Amino acid sequence: MDDLPLQAVRRKKGSSLHLGIDLLKDGWLDALISTGNTGAITALATLKLDLLPGIDRPCLLAALPTMKGETYIVD
């Protein structure tokens, strides 16, 4: 978690983040949720996964509690 994002991408190729992205890319997963280094997961996703047409980078999703359930914010 304390690594710089690019260090985590380059030096920790056997990490759970790398494994998760590879499983997602190969179709073994439908989604990937991580509580790890946000910069590293975003960098890995950008480097290894195809983006949707017109999308330049992955987004972040936050679920916020409300009086009626949850609201989701995408950044």
PDB file of C-alpha atoms in Angstrom:
ATOM      1  CA  MET A   1       0.000   0.000   0.000  1.00  0.00           C
ATOM      2  CA  ASP A   2       2.922   2.350   0.644  1.00  0.00           C
ATOM      3  CA  ASP A   3       4.526   1.726  -2.766  1.00  0.00           C
ATOM      4  CA  LEU A   4       4.343   4.324  -5.477  1.00  0.00           C
ATOM      5  CA  PRO A   5       1.867   3.132  -8.138  1.00  0.00           C
ATOM      6  CA  LEU A   6       4.452   2.590 -10.877  1.00  0.00           C
ATOM      7  CA  GLN A   7       6.739   0.718  -8.472  1.00  0.00           C
ATOM      8  CA  ALA A   8       3.894  -1.646  -7.624  1.00  0.00           C
ATOM      9  CA  VAL A   9       3.159  -2.179 -11.328  1.00  0.00           C
ATOM     10  CA  ARG A  10       6.777  -2.806 -12.324  1.00  0.00           C
ATOM     11  CA  ARG A  11       8.228  -4.646  -9.342  1.00  0.00           C
ATOM     12  CA  LYS A  12       5.362  -6.713  -7.960  1.00  0.00           C
ATOM     13  CA  LYS A  13       4.274  -8.744 -10.973  1.00  0.00           C
ATOM     14  CA  GLY A  14       3.084 -11.624  -8.773  1.00  0.00           C
ATOM     15  CA  SER A  15       0.842  -9.421  -6.640  1.00  0.00           C
ATOM     16  CA  SER A  16      -2.874  -9.957  -6.166  1.00  0.00           C
ATOM     17  CA  LEU A  17      -3.512  -6.800  -8.220  1.00  0.00           C
ATOM     18  CA  HIS A  18      -1.652  -8.241 -11.215  1.00  0.00           C
ATOM     19  CA  LEU A  19      -3.370 -11.601 -10.777  1.00  0.00           C
ATOM     20  CA  GLY A  20      -6.807 -10.003 -10.495  1.00  0.00           C
ATOM     21  CA  ILE A  21      -6.339  -7.880 -13.616  1.00  0.00           C
ATOM     22  CA  ASP A  22      -5.068 -10.906 -15.561  1.00  0.00           C
ATOM     23  CA  LEU A  23      -8.087 -12.987 -14.453  1.00  0.00           C
ATOM     24  CA  LEU A  24     -10.405 -10.152 -15.450  1.00  0.00           C
ATOM     25  CA  LYS A  25      -8.721  -9.790 -18.843  1.00  0.00           C
ATOM     26  CA  ASP A  26      -8.910 -13.555 -19.501  1.00  0.00           C
ATOM     27  CA  GLY A  27     -12.639 -13.655 -18.726  1.00  0.00           C
ATOM     28  CA  TRP A  28     -12.428 -15.553 -15.417  1.00  0.00           C
ATOM     29  CA  LEU A  29     -13.903 -12.571 -13.547  1.00  0.00           C
ATOM     30  CA  ASP A  30     -16.759 -10.203 -14.371  1.00  0.00           C
ATOM     31  CA  ALA A  31     -15.487  -7.446 -12.078  1.00  0.00           C
ATOM     32  CA  LEU A  32     -12.597  -6.634  -9.781  1.00  0.00           C
ATOM     33  CA  ILE A  33     -12.868  -4.784  -6.486  1.00  0.00           C
ATOM     34  CA  SER A  34      -9.703  -3.805  -4.653  1.00  0.00           C
ATOM     35  CA  THR A  35      -8.903  -2.116  -1.374  1.00  0.00           C
ATOM     36  CA  GLY A  36      -5.267  -1.891  -2.435  1.00  0.00           C
ATOM     37  CA  ASN A  37      -3.253   0.945  -3.909  1.00  0.00           C
ATOM     38  CA  THR A  38      -5.690   2.952  -6.059  1.00  0.00           C
ATOM     39  CA  GLY A  39      -2.959   4.350  -8.294  1.00  0.00           C
ATOM     40  CA  ALA A  40      -1.543   0.867  -8.937  1.00  0.00           C
ATOM     41  CA  ILE A  41      -4.901  -0.717  -9.789  1.00  0.00           C
ATOM     42  CA  THR A  42      -5.753   2.207 -12.086  1.00  0.00           C
ATOM     43  CA  ALA A  43      -2.367   1.992 -13.824  1.00  0.00           C
ATOM     44  CA  LEU A  44      -2.641  -1.786 -14.253  1.00  0.00           C
ATOM     45  CA  ALA A  45      -6.174  -1.544 -15.590  1.00  0.00           C
ATOM     46  CA  THR A  46      -5.104   1.112 -18.090  1.00  0.00           C
ATOM     47  CA  LEU A  47      -2.092  -0.906 -19.254  1.00  0.00           C
ATOM     48  CA  LYS A  48      -3.648  -4.374 -19.410  1.00  0.00           C
ATOM     49  CA  LEU A  49      -7.353  -3.971 -20.162  1.00  0.00           C
ATOM     50  CA  ASP A  50      -9.190  -2.723 -23.220  1.00  0.00           C
ATOM     51  CA  LEU A  51     -11.209   0.391 -22.549  1.00  0.00           C
ATOM     52  CA  LEU A  52     -14.675   1.047 -23.892  1.00  0.00           C
ATOM     53  CA  PRO A  53     -14.843   3.206 -27.021  1.00  0.00           C
ATOM     54  CA  GLY A  54     -14.602   6.874 -26.091  1.00  0.00           C
ATOM     55  CA  ILE A  55     -13.270   6.111 -22.590  1.00  0.00           C
ATOM     56  CA  ASP A  56      -9.708   7.241 -21.856  1.00  0.00           C
ATOM     57  CA  ARG A  57      -9.170   5.763 -18.376  1.00  0.00           C
ATOM     58  CA  PRO A  58     -10.832   3.625 -15.721  1.00  0.00           C
ATOM     59  CA  CYS A  59     -13.212   5.221 -13.242  1.00  0.00           C
ATOM     60  CA  LEU A  60     -13.622   5.005  -9.499  1.00  0.00           C
ATOM     61  CA  LEU A  61     -16.972   4.151  -7.897  1.00  0.00           C
ATOM     62  CA  ALA A  62     -18.039   5.143  -4.395  1.00  0.00           C
ATOM     63  CA  ALA A  63     -21.184   3.961  -2.629  1.00  0.00           C
ATOM     64  CA  LEU A  64     -22.550   6.533  -0.200  1.00  0.00           C
ATOM     65  CA  PRO A  65     -25.287   5.775   2.345  1.00  0.00           C
ATOM     66  CA  THR A  66     -28.500   7.794   2.101  1.00  0.00           C
ATOM     67  CA  MET A  67     -31.807   7.814   3.977  1.00  0.00           C
ATOM     68  CA  LYS A  68     -33.281   5.475   1.315  1.00  0.00           C
ATOM     69  CA  GLY A  69     -30.330   3.145   0.677  1.00  0.00           C
ATOM     70  CA  GLU A  70     -27.219   4.026  -1.269  1.00  0.00           C
ATOM     71  CA  THR A  71     -26.145   6.490  -3.934  1.00  0.00           C
ATOM     72  CA  TYR A  72     -23.291   5.678  -6.254  1.00  0.00           C
ATOM     73  CA  ILE A  73     -20.814   8.258  -7.486  1.00  0.00           C
ATOM     74  CA  VAL A  74     -18.477   7.614 -10.389  1.00  0.00           C
ATOM     75  CA  ASP A  75     -15.337   9.687 -10.847  1.00  0.00           C
TER      76      ASP A  75
END
